[in-house]
mmCIF file of C-alpha atoms and ligand atoms in Angstrom:
data_model
loop_
_atom_site.group_PDB
_atom_site.id
_atom_site.type_symbol
_atom_site.label_atom_id
_atom_site.label_comp_id
_atom_site.label_asym_id
_atom_site.label_seq_id
_atom_site.Cartn_x
_atom_site.Cartn_y
_atom_site.Cartn_z
ATOM 1 C CA MET Y 1 15.471 -35.443 81.327
ATOM 2 C CA ILE Y 2 14.430 -31.821 80.717
ATOM 3 C CA ILE Y 3 10.857 -30.728 80.162
ATOM 4 C CA HIS Y 4 10.307 -27.450 78.332
ATOM 5 C CA MET Y 5 7.015 -25.729 79.047
ATOM 6 C CA ARG Y 6 5.001 -23.486 76.761
ATOM 7 C CA VAL Y 7 6.132 -19.869 76.608
ATOM 8 C CA GLY Y 8 4.178 -17.657 78.969
ATOM 9 C CA LEU Y 9 3.795 -20.129 81.826
ATOM 10 C CA GLU Y 10 5.045 -19.134 85.251
ATOM 11 C CA LYS Y 11 6.856 -21.218 87.844
ATOM 12 C CA ASN Y 12 3.615 -21.495 89.788
ATOM 13 C CA SER Y 13 1.285 -22.179 86.837
ATOM 14 C CA PRO Y 14 -1.048 -25.164 87.286
ATOM 15 C CA GLU Y 15 0.509 -26.798 84.180
ATOM 16 C CA VAL Y 16 3.930 -26.703 85.859
ATOM 17 C CA GLU Y 17 2.400 -28.083 89.031
ATOM 18 C CA ALA Y 18 0.922 -31.015 87.067
ATOM 19 C CA VAL Y 19 4.382 -31.902 85.738
ATOM 20 C CA ILE Y 20 5.832 -31.722 89.244
ATOM 21 C CA ASN Y 21 3.081 -34.027 90.527
ATOM 22 C CA LYS Y 22 3.752 -36.477 87.750
ATOM 23 C CA ALA Y 23 7.486 -36.438 88.528
ATOM 24 C CA SER Y 24 6.661 -37.203 92.167
ATOM 25 C CA ALA Y 25 4.454 -40.120 91.106
ATOM 26 C CA TRP Y 26 7.479 -41.527 89.270
ATOM 27 C CA GLN Y 27 9.657 -40.817 92.325
ATOM 28 C CA VAL Y 28 12.191 -38.563 90.653
ATOM 29 C CA ASN Y 29 13.174 -35.079 91.812
ATOM 30 C CA PRO Y 30 12.076 -32.064 89.762
ATOM 31 C CA GLU Y 31 13.876 -28.737 89.740
ATOM 32 C CA ILE Y 32 12.095 -25.775 88.193
ATOM 33 C CA GLU Y 33 14.079 -23.261 86.234
ATOM 34 C CA LEU Y 34 12.846 -19.938 84.845
ATOM 35 C CA ILE Y 35 14.742 -18.968 81.712
ATOM 36 C CA GLU Y 36 14.337 -15.231 81.181
ATOM 37 C CA GLY Y 37 14.811 -13.962 77.656
ATOM 38 C CA THR Y 38 14.665 -10.364 76.520
ATOM 39 C CA LYS Y 39 11.148 -10.821 75.185
ATOM 40 C CA TYR Y 40 9.793 -14.008 76.702
ATOM 41 C CA SER Y 41 10.412 -16.193 79.705
ATOM 42 C CA THR Y 42 10.042 -19.948 79.695
ATOM 43 C CA VAL Y 43 9.906 -22.539 82.406
ATOM 44 C CA SER Y 44 11.872 -25.728 82.127
ATOM 45 C CA ILE Y 45 11.844 -28.591 84.589
ATOM 46 C CA ARG Y 46 14.861 -30.787 85.108
ATOM 47 C CA LEU Y 47 14.358 -34.232 86.507
ATOM 48 C CA TYR Y 48 17.057 -35.640 88.730
ATOM 49 C CA ASP Y 49 17.336 -39.161 90.035
ATOM 50 C CA GLY Y 50 15.380 -39.753 93.198
ATOM 51 C CA LYS Y 51 14.089 -43.104 94.277
ATOM 52 C CA ASN Y 52 13.918 -43.877 90.550
ATOM 53 C CA ARG Y 53 16.317 -42.868 87.801
ATOM 54 C CA SER Y 54 14.920 -40.139 85.591
ATOM 55 C CA ASN Y 55 16.020 -41.892 82.408
ATOM 56 C CA ILE Y 56 13.452 -44.663 82.910
ATOM 57 C CA ILE Y 57 10.434 -42.413 82.270
ATOM 58 C CA PRO Y 58 8.866 -42.690 78.818
ATOM 59 C CA GLU Y 59 8.255 -39.357 77.089
ATOM 60 C CA HIS Y 60 4.494 -39.810 76.665
ATOM 61 C CA VAL Y 61 3.995 -39.541 80.431
ATOM 62 C CA PHE Y 62 4.852 -35.831 80.167
ATOM 63 C CA ASN Y 63 4.065 -35.169 76.518
ATOM 64 C CA VAL Y 64 0.346 -35.683 77.083
ATOM 65 C CA LEU Y 65 0.212 -33.055 79.848
ATOM 66 C CA ASP Y 66 -1.127 -29.616 79.073
ATOM 67 C CA GLY Y 67 1.540 -26.940 78.635
ATOM 68 C CA VAL Y 68 4.396 -29.333 77.852
ATOM 69 C CA GLU Y 69 6.233 -28.186 74.741
ATOM 70 C CA ASP Y 70 9.012 -30.720 74.537
ATOM 71 C CA VAL Y 71 10.663 -33.539 76.485
ATOM 72 C CA MET Y 72 14.414 -33.884 76.064
ATOM 73 C CA ARG Y 73 16.717 -36.657 77.218
ATOM 74 C CA VAL Y 74 20.218 -35.907 78.383
ATOM 75 C CA THR Y 75 21.279 -39.418 79.378
ATOM 76 C CA PRO Y 76 20.761 -42.761 77.600
ATOM 77 C CA PRO Y 77 17.298 -44.119 78.343
ATOM 78 C CA GLU Y 78 16.535 -47.319 80.153
ATOM 79 C CA ILE Y 79 12.827 -46.987 79.636
ATOM 80 C CA SER Y 80 10.589 -48.538 82.219
ATOM 81 C CA LEU Y 81 7.282 -50.041 81.196
ATOM 82 C CA ALA Y 82 5.970 -49.297 84.677
ATOM 83 C CA TYR Y 83 2.585 -47.732 85.047
ATOM 84 C CA ASN Y 84 1.853 -45.140 87.689
ATOM 85 C CA GLY Y 85 -1.842 -44.564 87.306
ATOM 86 C CA GLN Y 86 -4.476 -44.530 84.645
ATOM 87 C CA ASP Y 87 -3.293 -41.422 82.813
ATOM 88 C CA ASP Y 88 0.099 -43.030 82.095
ATOM 89 C CA ALA Y 89 -1.476 -45.611 79.798
ATOM 90 C CA LYS Y 90 -0.262 -45.169 76.259
ATOM 91 C CA THR Y 91 -2.761 -44.513 73.490
ATOM 92 C CA ILE Y 92 -1.667 -45.396 69.979
ATOM 93 C CA VAL Y 93 -3.471 -43.598 67.183
ATOM 94 C CA LEU Y 94 -3.819 -45.832 64.119
ATOM 95 C CA GLY Y 95 -6.433 -43.935 62.114
ATOM 96 C CA PRO Y 96 -8.731 -40.909 62.191
ATOM 97 C CA ASP Y 97 -11.171 -42.792 64.436
ATOM 98 C CA ILE Y 98 -8.908 -45.523 65.719
ATOM 99 C CA SER Y 99 -7.111 -45.258 69.034
ATOM 100 C CA VAL Y 100 -5.786 -48.371 70.686
ATOM 101 C CA GLY Y 101 -5.172 -48.295 74.406
ATOM 102 C CA ASN Y 102 -5.953 -49.973 77.692
ATOM 103 C CA TYR Y 103 -9.197 -48.509 79.104
ATOM 104 C CA LEU Y 104 -10.424 -47.702 75.579
ATOM 105 C CA PRO Y 105 -13.082 -49.657 73.630
ATOM 106 C CA CYS Y 106 -11.898 -52.940 72.135
ATOM 107 C CA ARG Y 107 -11.047 -52.863 68.421
ATOM 108 C CA ILE Y 108 -11.175 -55.747 65.941
ATOM 109 C CA ILE Y 109 -8.188 -56.542 63.733
ATOM 110 C CA PHE Y 110 -9.346 -59.205 61.281
ATOM 111 C CA GLY Y 111 -7.766 -60.957 58.316
ATOM 112 C CA PRO Y 112 -6.080 -64.061 56.979
ATOM 113 C CA CYS Y 113 -3.183 -65.801 58.680
ATOM 114 C CA THR Y 114 -1.176 -65.475 55.527
ATOM 115 C CA VAL Y 115 -1.658 -63.305 52.473
ATOM 116 C CA ASP Y 116 -2.307 -64.970 49.110
ATOM 117 C CA ARG Y 117 -3.454 -63.786 45.690
ATOM 118 C CA HIS Y 118 -7.101 -63.765 46.836
ATOM 119 C CA VAL Y 119 -6.379 -61.026 49.336
ATOM 120 C CA ASP Y 120 -8.097 -58.287 47.316
ATOM 121 C CA GLU Y 121 -11.376 -60.192 47.364
ATOM 122 C CA ILE Y 122 -10.960 -61.027 51.043
ATOM 123 C CA VAL Y 123 -10.167 -57.453 52.077
ATOM 124 C CA GLU Y 124 -13.087 -56.165 50.016
ATOM 125 C CA SER Y 125 -15.540 -58.408 51.853
ATOM 126 C CA ILE Y 126 -13.986 -57.671 55.266
ATOM 127 C CA ALA Y 127 -14.183 -53.921 54.577
ATOM 128 C CA SER Y 128 -17.814 -54.231 53.488
ATOM 129 C CA HIS Y 129 -18.628 -55.152 57.104
ATOM 130 C CA GLY Y 130 -17.109 -51.901 58.346
ATOM 131 C CA ILE Y 131 -13.819 -53.366 59.580
ATOM 132 C CA LYS Y 132 -11.032 -50.775 59.375
ATOM 133 C CA MET Y 133 -8.086 -52.758 60.704
ATOM 134 C CA ILE Y 134 -6.788 -55.873 59.000
ATOM 135 C CA ARG Y 135 -4.036 -58.400 59.588
ATOM 136 C CA GLY Y 136 -2.012 -60.483 57.169
ATOM 137 C CA GLY Y 137 1.241 -62.438 57.271
ATOM 138 C CA CYS Y 138 3.549 -62.040 54.294
ATOM 139 C CA TRP Y 139 6.601 -63.686 55.814
ATOM 140 C CA LYS Y 140 5.584 -66.573 58.073
ATOM 141 C CA PRO Y 141 7.939 -68.049 60.655
ATOM 142 C CA ARG Y 142 7.023 -71.748 60.694
ATOM 143 C CA SER Y 143 7.873 -74.631 63.002
ATOM 144 C CA SER Y 144 8.497 -76.946 60.058
ATOM 145 C CA PRO Y 145 10.810 -76.265 57.106
ATOM 146 C CA TYR Y 146 8.234 -78.007 54.870
ATOM 147 C CA SER Y 147 5.404 -75.583 55.670
ATOM 148 C CA PHE Y 148 4.398 -72.646 53.496
ATOM 149 C CA PRO Y 149 6.701 -69.687 54.363
ATOM 150 C CA GLY Y 150 4.540 -66.876 52.928
ATOM 151 C CA HIS Y 151 4.675 -65.111 49.566
ATOM 152 C CA GLY Y 152 7.036 -62.416 50.947
ATOM 153 C CA GLU Y 153 7.472 -59.109 49.159
ATOM 154 C CA LYS Y 154 4.844 -59.980 46.560
ATOM 155 C CA ALA Y 155 2.310 -60.478 49.336
ATOM 156 C CA VAL Y 156 3.122 -57.090 50.900
ATOM 157 C CA ARG Y 157 2.229 -55.498 47.575
ATOM 158 C CA TRP Y 158 -1.032 -57.476 47.304
ATOM 159 C CA LEU Y 159 -1.989 -56.649 50.874
ATOM 160 C CA LEU Y 160 -1.219 -52.922 50.855
ATOM 161 C CA SER Y 161 -2.783 -52.441 47.414
ATOM 162 C CA ALA Y 162 -5.972 -54.127 48.640
ATOM 163 C CA ALA Y 163 -5.946 -52.026 51.816
ATOM 164 C CA ALA Y 164 -5.555 -48.803 49.830
ATOM 165 C CA LYS Y 165 -8.307 -49.801 47.399
ATOM 166 C CA HIS Y 166 -10.876 -50.766 50.034
ATOM 167 C CA GLY Y 167 -10.420 -47.937 52.518
ATOM 168 C CA ILE Y 168 -8.632 -49.887 55.248
ATOM 169 C CA GLU Y 169 -7.115 -47.563 57.857
ATOM 170 C CA SER Y 170 -4.603 -49.835 59.528
ATOM 171 C CA VAL Y 171 -2.697 -52.929 58.423
ATOM 172 C CA PHE Y 172 -0.964 -55.303 60.833
ATOM 173 C CA LEU Y 173 1.877 -57.016 59.020
ATOM 174 C CA GLU Y 174 4.438 -59.493 60.351
ATOM 175 C CA VAL Y 175 8.176 -58.907 59.899
ATOM 176 C CA MET Y 176 10.971 -61.397 60.595
ATOM 177 C CA GLU Y 177 14.132 -59.444 59.847
ATOM 178 C CA SER Y 178 15.351 -55.849 59.588
ATOM 179 C CA ASP Y 179 15.265 -55.807 55.783
ATOM 180 C CA HIS Y 180 11.514 -56.364 55.889
ATOM 181 C CA ILE Y 181 11.008 -52.908 57.452
ATOM 182 C CA ARG Y 182 12.600 -51.252 54.427
ATOM 183 C CA ILE Y 183 10.683 -53.470 51.997
ATOM 184 C CA VAL Y 184 7.380 -52.533 53.649
ATOM 185 C CA GLU Y 185 8.252 -48.842 53.500
ATOM 186 C CA LYS Y 186 9.254 -49.058 49.834
ATOM 187 C CA ILE Y 187 6.060 -50.870 48.844
ATOM 188 C CA GLN Y 188 3.872 -48.590 50.947
ATOM 189 C CA ASN Y 189 5.230 -45.626 48.984
ATOM 190 C CA GLU Y 190 4.851 -47.419 45.660
ATOM 191 C CA VAL Y 191 1.230 -48.437 46.175
ATOM 192 C CA GLY Y 192 0.332 -45.201 47.987
ATOM 193 C CA PHE Y 193 -1.248 -46.702 51.097
ATOM 194 C CA ASN Y 194 -1.918 -43.730 53.394
ATOM 195 C CA GLY Y 195 -3.170 -45.588 56.443
ATOM 196 C CA SER Y 196 -1.070 -46.801 59.352
ATOM 197 C CA ILE Y 197 0.988 -49.974 59.301
ATOM 198 C CA VAL Y 198 1.790 -51.886 62.470
ATOM 199 C CA LEU Y 199 4.795 -54.160 62.172
ATOM 200 C CA TRP Y 200 4.430 -57.222 64.316
ATOM 201 C CA VAL Y 201 6.929 -59.712 65.659
ATOM 202 C CA GLY Y 202 5.638 -63.257 65.968
ATOM 203 C CA ALA Y 203 5.961 -65.753 68.771
ATOM 204 C CA ARG Y 204 8.572 -67.802 66.929
ATOM 205 C CA THR Y 205 10.862 -64.939 65.933
ATOM 206 C CA LYS Y 206 13.964 -64.502 68.063
ATOM 207 C CA ASN Y 207 15.879 -61.656 66.502
ATOM 208 C CA SER Y 208 17.266 -58.924 68.724
ATOM 209 C CA ILE Y 209 18.718 -57.036 65.748
ATOM 210 C CA LEU Y 210 15.191 -56.787 64.333
ATOM 211 C CA LEU Y 211 13.893 -55.576 67.717
ATOM 212 C CA ARG Y 212 16.605 -52.941 67.891
ATOM 213 C CA GLU Y 213 15.790 -51.758 64.367
ATOM 214 C CA LEU Y 214 12.097 -51.589 65.234
ATOM 215 C CA GLY Y 215 13.092 -49.448 68.211
ATOM 216 C CA LYS Y 216 15.249 -47.177 66.118
ATOM 217 C CA GLN Y 217 12.593 -46.395 63.521
ATOM 218 C CA LYS Y 218 9.553 -44.491 64.719
ATOM 219 C CA LYS Y 219 7.477 -44.482 61.583
ATOM 220 C CA TYR Y 220 5.754 -47.776 62.337
ATOM 221 C CA PRO Y 221 4.107 -48.804 65.613
ATOM 222 C CA VAL Y 222 5.060 -52.307 66.729
ATOM 223 C CA MET Y 223 3.083 -55.247 68.093
ATOM 224 C CA LEU Y 224 5.068 -57.852 69.955
ATOM 225 C CA LYS Y 225 3.808 -61.369 70.599
ATOM 226 C CA HIS Y 226 5.292 -63.250 73.533
ATOM 227 C CA ALA Y 227 7.284 -66.423 72.935
ATOM 228 C CA LEU Y 228 5.461 -69.769 73.096
ATOM 229 C CA SER Y 229 7.550 -70.750 76.088
ATOM 230 C CA ASP Y 230 6.932 -67.588 78.118
ATOM 231 C CA GLU Y 231 5.368 -68.677 81.367
ATOM 232 C CA THR Y 232 5.032 -65.289 83.024
ATOM 233 C CA PRO Y 233 4.271 -61.784 81.764
ATOM 234 C CA GLU Y 234 7.609 -60.547 83.170
ATOM 235 C CA ARG Y 235 9.421 -62.410 80.412
ATOM 236 C CA PHE Y 236 7.758 -59.947 78.094
ATOM 237 C CA THR Y 237 9.322 -56.810 79.624
ATOM 238 C CA GLY Y 238 12.857 -57.889 78.889
ATOM 239 C CA VAL Y 239 12.125 -58.329 75.209
ATOM 240 C CA SER Y 240 10.068 -55.111 74.985
ATOM 241 C CA GLU Y 241 13.009 -53.093 76.263
ATOM 242 C CA TRP Y 242 14.888 -53.704 73.016
ATOM 243 C CA ILE Y 243 12.156 -51.727 71.281
ATOM 244 C CA VAL Y 244 11.375 -48.966 73.778
ATOM 245 C CA ASN Y 245 15.012 -48.103 74.548
ATOM 246 C CA GLY Y 246 16.373 -47.753 71.037
ATOM 247 C CA PRO Y 247 20.008 -48.427 70.206
ATOM 248 C CA VAL Y 248 22.793 -47.796 72.696
ATOM 249 C CA LEU Y 249 26.098 -46.917 71.030
ATOM 250 C CA PHE Y 250 29.699 -47.377 72.093
ATOM 251 C CA ASP Y 251 32.953 -45.977 70.682
ATOM 252 C CA ASP Y 252 35.840 -48.156 69.468
ATOM 253 C CA ASP Y 253 37.318 -48.248 72.978
ATOM 254 C CA GLY Y 254 34.081 -49.535 74.431
ATOM 255 C CA ASN Y 255 32.967 -46.264 76.053
ATOM 256 C CA LEU Y 256 29.271 -45.514 76.079
ATOM 257 C CA LEU Y 257 28.451 -42.656 73.698
ATOM 258 C CA GLU Y 258 26.128 -40.769 76.048
ATOM 259 C CA LYS Y 259 24.872 -38.130 73.669
ATOM 260 C CA GLU Y 260 24.395 -40.403 70.661
ATOM 261 C CA SER Y 261 22.594 -42.950 72.812
ATOM 262 C CA SER Y 262 20.321 -40.480 74.582
ATOM 263 C CA GLU Y 263 17.451 -40.615 72.135
ATOM 264 C CA SER Y 264 14.931 -43.201 73.263
ATOM 265 C CA GLY Y 265 13.312 -45.865 71.103
ATOM 266 C CA ASN Y 266 9.870 -46.556 69.742
ATOM 267 C CA HIS Y 267 7.133 -46.267 72.353
ATOM 268 C CA ASP Y 268 4.255 -47.073 70.014
ATOM 269 C CA LEU Y 269 4.352 -50.609 71.293
ATOM 270 C CA MET Y 270 1.492 -53.055 71.765
ATOM 271 C CA LEU Y 271 1.836 -56.415 73.485
ATOM 272 C CA CYS Y 272 -0.095 -59.382 72.174
ATOM 273 C CA LEU Y 273 -1.161 -62.421 74.172
ATOM 274 C CA ARG Y 274 -1.556 -65.499 71.984
ATOM 275 C CA GLY Y 275 -1.519 -68.405 74.453
ATOM 276 C CA SER Y 276 1.459 -70.263 75.886
ATOM 277 C CA ASP Y 277 2.825 -73.775 75.529
ATOM 278 C CA GLY Y 278 0.945 -76.386 77.501
ATOM 279 C CA GLY Y 279 -2.428 -76.192 75.764
ATOM 280 C CA VAL Y 280 -4.773 -78.986 76.825
ATOM 281 C CA LYS Y 281 -6.903 -80.510 74.057
ATOM 282 C CA PRO Y 282 -8.887 -79.182 72.262
ATOM 283 C CA TRP Y 283 -6.842 -76.001 72.850
ATOM 284 C CA ARG Y 284 -3.758 -75.570 70.662
ATOM 285 C CA PHE Y 285 -2.134 -73.304 73.265
ATOM 286 C CA ARG Y 286 -2.997 -72.442 76.841
ATOM 287 C CA PRO Y 287 -4.950 -69.165 76.958
ATOM 288 C CA ASN Y 288 -3.089 -66.694 79.161
ATOM 289 C CA TRP Y 289 -5.657 -63.933 78.992
ATOM 290 C CA GLU Y 290 -5.331 -63.327 82.742
ATOM 291 C CA TRP Y 291 -2.000 -61.644 81.994
ATOM 292 C CA THR Y 292 -4.060 -58.742 80.601
ATOM 293 C CA GLU Y 293 -4.977 -57.388 84.050
ATOM 294 C CA TYR Y 294 -1.427 -57.834 85.282
ATOM 295 C CA ILE Y 295 0.046 -55.966 82.332
ATOM 296 C CA ARG Y 296 -2.613 -53.243 82.450
ATOM 297 C CA LYS Y 297 -1.980 -52.706 86.132
ATOM 298 C CA ASN Y 298 1.795 -52.660 85.924
ATOM 299 C CA TRP Y 299 2.783 -51.442 82.480
ATOM 300 C CA TRP Y 300 1.695 -48.630 80.187
ATOM 301 C CA THR Y 301 1.596 -50.664 76.950
ATOM 302 C CA PRO Y 302 -1.754 -51.610 75.352
ATOM 303 C CA VAL Y 303 -2.614 -55.320 75.522
ATOM 304 C CA ILE Y 304 -4.052 -57.121 72.513
ATOM 305 C CA ILE Y 305 -5.381 -60.674 72.576
ATOM 306 C CA ASP Y 306 -5.069 -63.162 69.701
ATOM 307 C CA PRO Y 307 -7.742 -65.795 70.424
ATOM 308 C CA SER Y 308 -7.223 -67.649 67.117
ATOM 309 C CA HIS Y 309 -3.898 -69.348 67.794
ATOM 310 C CA ALA Y 310 -4.793 -70.464 71.309
ATOM 311 C CA ALA Y 311 -7.990 -72.097 70.044
ATOM 312 C CA GLY Y 312 -6.436 -73.562 66.908
ATOM 313 C CA THR Y 313 -9.785 -74.822 65.599
ATOM 314 C CA MET Y 314 -13.264 -73.642 64.744
ATOM 315 C CA GLN Y 315 -14.670 -77.020 65.799
ATOM 316 C CA GLU Y 316 -17.240 -76.566 68.562
ATOM 317 C CA ASP Y 317 -16.834 -72.841 67.838
ATOM 318 C CA LEU Y 318 -13.690 -72.839 69.954
ATOM 319 C CA VAL Y 319 -12.414 -69.561 68.477
ATOM 320 C CA PHE Y 320 -15.646 -67.888 69.634
ATOM 321 C CA THR Y 321 -15.197 -69.423 73.082
ATOM 322 C CA ALA Y 322 -11.681 -67.941 73.123
ATOM 323 C CA ILE Y 323 -13.040 -64.553 72.009
ATOM 324 C CA ASN Y 324 -15.689 -64.482 74.733
ATOM 325 C CA SER Y 325 -13.206 -65.475 77.416
ATOM 326 C CA ALA Y 326 -10.701 -62.896 76.112
ATOM 327 C CA LEU Y 327 -13.233 -60.063 76.342
ATOM 328 C CA ILE Y 328 -13.757 -60.695 80.050
ATOM 329 C CA HIS Y 329 -10.247 -59.281 80.455
ATOM 330 C CA LYS Y 330 -10.970 -56.125 78.425
ATOM 331 C CA PRO Y 331 -8.147 -56.205 75.870
ATOM 332 C CA ALA Y 332 -7.422 -53.079 73.818
ATOM 333 C CA ALA Y 333 -7.982 -55.103 70.651
ATOM 334 C CA LEU Y 334 -8.626 -58.605 69.328
ATOM 335 C CA LEU Y 335 -6.391 -59.962 66.567
ATOM 336 C CA VAL Y 336 -8.506 -62.546 64.778
ATOM 337 C CA GLU Y 337 -7.810 -64.788 61.798
ATOM 338 C CA GLY Y 338 -10.412 -65.201 59.084
ATOM 339 C CA GLY Y 339 -11.941 -63.881 55.909
ATOM 340 C CA TYR Y 340 -12.284 -66.823 53.478
ATOM 341 C CA PRO Y 341 -15.720 -68.027 52.358
ATOM 342 C CA GLU Y 342 -16.996 -70.904 54.537
ATOM 343 C CA ASP Y 343 -16.696 -73.428 51.699
ATOM 344 C CA GLY Y 344 -13.642 -71.808 50.165
ATOM 345 C CA PHE Y 345 -13.363 -70.274 46.723
ATOM 346 C CA PRO Y 346 -15.590 -72.289 44.361
ATOM 347 C CA ASP Y 347 -13.339 -71.654 41.376
ATOM 348 C CA LYS Y 348 -10.364 -73.091 43.257
ATOM 349 C CA LYS Y 349 -11.636 -76.394 44.640
ATOM 350 C CA GLY Y 350 -12.761 -74.807 47.883
ATOM 351 C CA TYR Y 351 -9.341 -73.286 48.649
ATOM 352 C CA ARG Y 352 -9.282 -71.445 52.011
ATOM 353 C CA GLY Y 353 -5.659 -70.447 52.437
ATOM 354 C CA LEU Y 354 -2.435 -72.281 53.118
ATOM 355 C CA CYS Y 355 -1.942 -71.535 56.762
ATOM 356 C CA ASP Y 356 -4.024 -71.929 59.943
ATOM 357 C CA MET Y 357 -7.150 -72.756 57.978
ATOM 358 C CA ASP Y 358 -8.751 -74.723 60.818
ATOM 359 C CA GLN Y 359 -8.922 -71.720 63.099
ATOM 360 C CA SER Y 360 -9.994 -69.237 60.437
ATOM 361 C CA ILE Y 361 -13.398 -67.588 61.002
ATOM 362 C CA PRO Y 362 -15.342 -67.724 57.732
ATOM 363 C CA ILE Y 363 -16.377 -64.363 56.322
ATOM 364 C CA GLU Y 364 -20.040 -65.352 56.732
ATOM 365 C CA ARG Y 365 -19.515 -65.364 60.506
ATOM 366 C CA LEU Y 366 -17.714 -62.021 60.767
ATOM 367 C CA PRO Y 367 -21.012 -60.275 61.721
ATOM 368 C CA GLU Y 368 -21.189 -62.524 64.829
ATOM 369 C CA LEU Y 369 -17.755 -61.363 65.937
ATOM 370 C CA ILE Y 370 -18.663 -57.731 65.274
ATOM 371 C CA GLU Y 371 -21.858 -58.088 67.296
ATOM 372 C CA ILE Y 372 -20.026 -59.595 70.270
ATOM 373 C CA VAL Y 373 -17.466 -56.771 70.347
ATOM 374 C CA ARG Y 374 -20.078 -54.095 69.722
ATOM 375 C CA LYS Y 375 -22.135 -55.318 72.694
ATOM 376 C CA HIS Y 376 -19.019 -55.477 74.859
ATOM 377 C CA ASN Y 377 -18.084 -51.883 74.008
ATOM 378 C CA LYS Y 378 -21.615 -50.652 74.556
ATOM 379 C CA LYS Y 379 -21.766 -52.298 77.961
ATOM 380 C CA HIS Y 380 -18.347 -51.250 79.238
ATOM 381 C CA TYR Y 381 -17.657 -47.966 77.451
ATOM 382 C CA GLY Y 382 -21.104 -46.796 76.364
ATOM 383 C CA ILE Y 383 -19.898 -46.676 72.755
ATOM 384 C CA ASP Y 384 -21.350 -48.602 69.853
ATOM 385 C CA THR Y 385 -18.096 -49.353 68.062
ATOM 386 C CA PHE Y 386 -15.761 -52.160 67.072
HETATM 387 C C1 PEP T 401 0.064 -65.444 63.271
HETATM 388 O O1 PEP T 401 -0.387 -64.460 63.854
HETATM 389 O O2 PEP T 401 -0.337 -65.818 62.167
HETATM 390 C C2 PEP T 401 1.094 -66.245 63.949
HETATM 391 C C3 PEP T 401 1.843 -67.103 63.296
HETATM 392 O O3 PEP T 401 1.117 -66.048 65.260
HETATM 393 P P1 PEP T 401 2.160 -66.521 66.355
HETATM 394 O O4 PEP T 401 3.439 -65.830 66.035
HETATM 395 O O5 PEP T 401 1.518 -66.046 67.607
HETATM 396 O O6 PEP T 401 2.250 -68.015 66.276
HETATM 397 MN MN1 MN T 402 -1.654 -67.812 61.961
#
C-alpha cells in the first residue's frame, strides 16, 4: 500500500507523522519517501508487512487523515474488518444530513416489509413525520414457495418514484441476485431518484456471486444481515469479506493476477442484527443485540439493529420492547417495519400488506418510535435528531 500526501508537506510534517502513527497502530512498517520534482516535492509513505500484512488495511483508515491525497494498493487486498481505535470507525454518508456510523446518533429507517401499489401513500405519510430513510422489499426471499415473493422490478419503480416524490434521502432495498443491482440502477435513472440507495442482503440469501458483485460495484452502499443460523458474530466476518475485498482474478493457468486484483472492494458496508434462530415465545427470533458492542469494539463497520423480525408481533407491544432493548446497545440505526394505517386501507377491506403484517408498526404509532429515538440521541449525543 502506498499513501500519497498533499504537495507541500515535508517528511517531518505533523500530517505525515499522523499517518506513521496510524500505520504503527495497525502494526505495519512505514517507509517515508520524498519525491523531488523540478517544481514541487511530495511525500509518499510505503507500508510494508510488519506484524500485520499491509494489504489488510481498509483505505478509509488513511483517507480520513488530514493531508492524505490518495491511497494506492499494490497487492491484492485481504481487507480486515479489525478496528484499532475510535477514529477507525467507518462513517457512511447517505444524505446531506445523514451519516451512519458507530458512535454517531441513531437513525431510523422505516417502511413496509414488502413494497406494494400503496407505497406512494405509505411513503407520503412516513415522510410527513420527518423520516428521511425508508426501507422496502421488492424481491423477498421466503421460507415457503407458497408465500408472496414480492412484486420485483415493478415494485422498485413504485418505491423509487415515491421516494423521489416525497423527498426521501435514502432508500434501503433488498437484492437477491446480481441482476437486481443493474435493474435498480436502470430504474433509479429512469425515475430520477437523486438520493442514496443501500442494497441489502437478507438473512435467507446465500449467494456469493451476488456478494462479489456488491463488492465490485461502489455506487451503492451495502447492508448485510447475518444468517438465521449464525450463532456468533465471527460468522459475519467471513461473509463480509466477499464484499470488502472485491473480486480476485486468476489467469487461465490459475496464477493470481496481482495487478488486476489489487483494487479493493466496497467498504460502504453496514452489518444488521436481526435475531438468530432459537427464539423463545413470544419472540420470533432470539435477539442478539449484545453482538453490537462486540462488533463495535472489534470491527470498523456500522451496526444496525432490526428489532421487527426478532419480535415478530406487535402483540403486547413486543416490537417496542425490542426497540427499547436494542437502543441500550447504541446501534448506528434501527431498521423498522411499518407504515400501514392501524386498521388497514378502508377501501381495500383493511388490507395492511402481504408480508410480516403482524410485526408492522402502524403509521399512527410512528411518532412514538420517533420520540424514543429522539430522546435516546438527546441523552447520549446531545442532539435532537432521529
Ligand atoms: C426483511 O427485512 O423484510 C427480511 C425479510 O429480513 P430478514 O432477511 O432478516 O429475514
Ligand atoms: Mn420483513
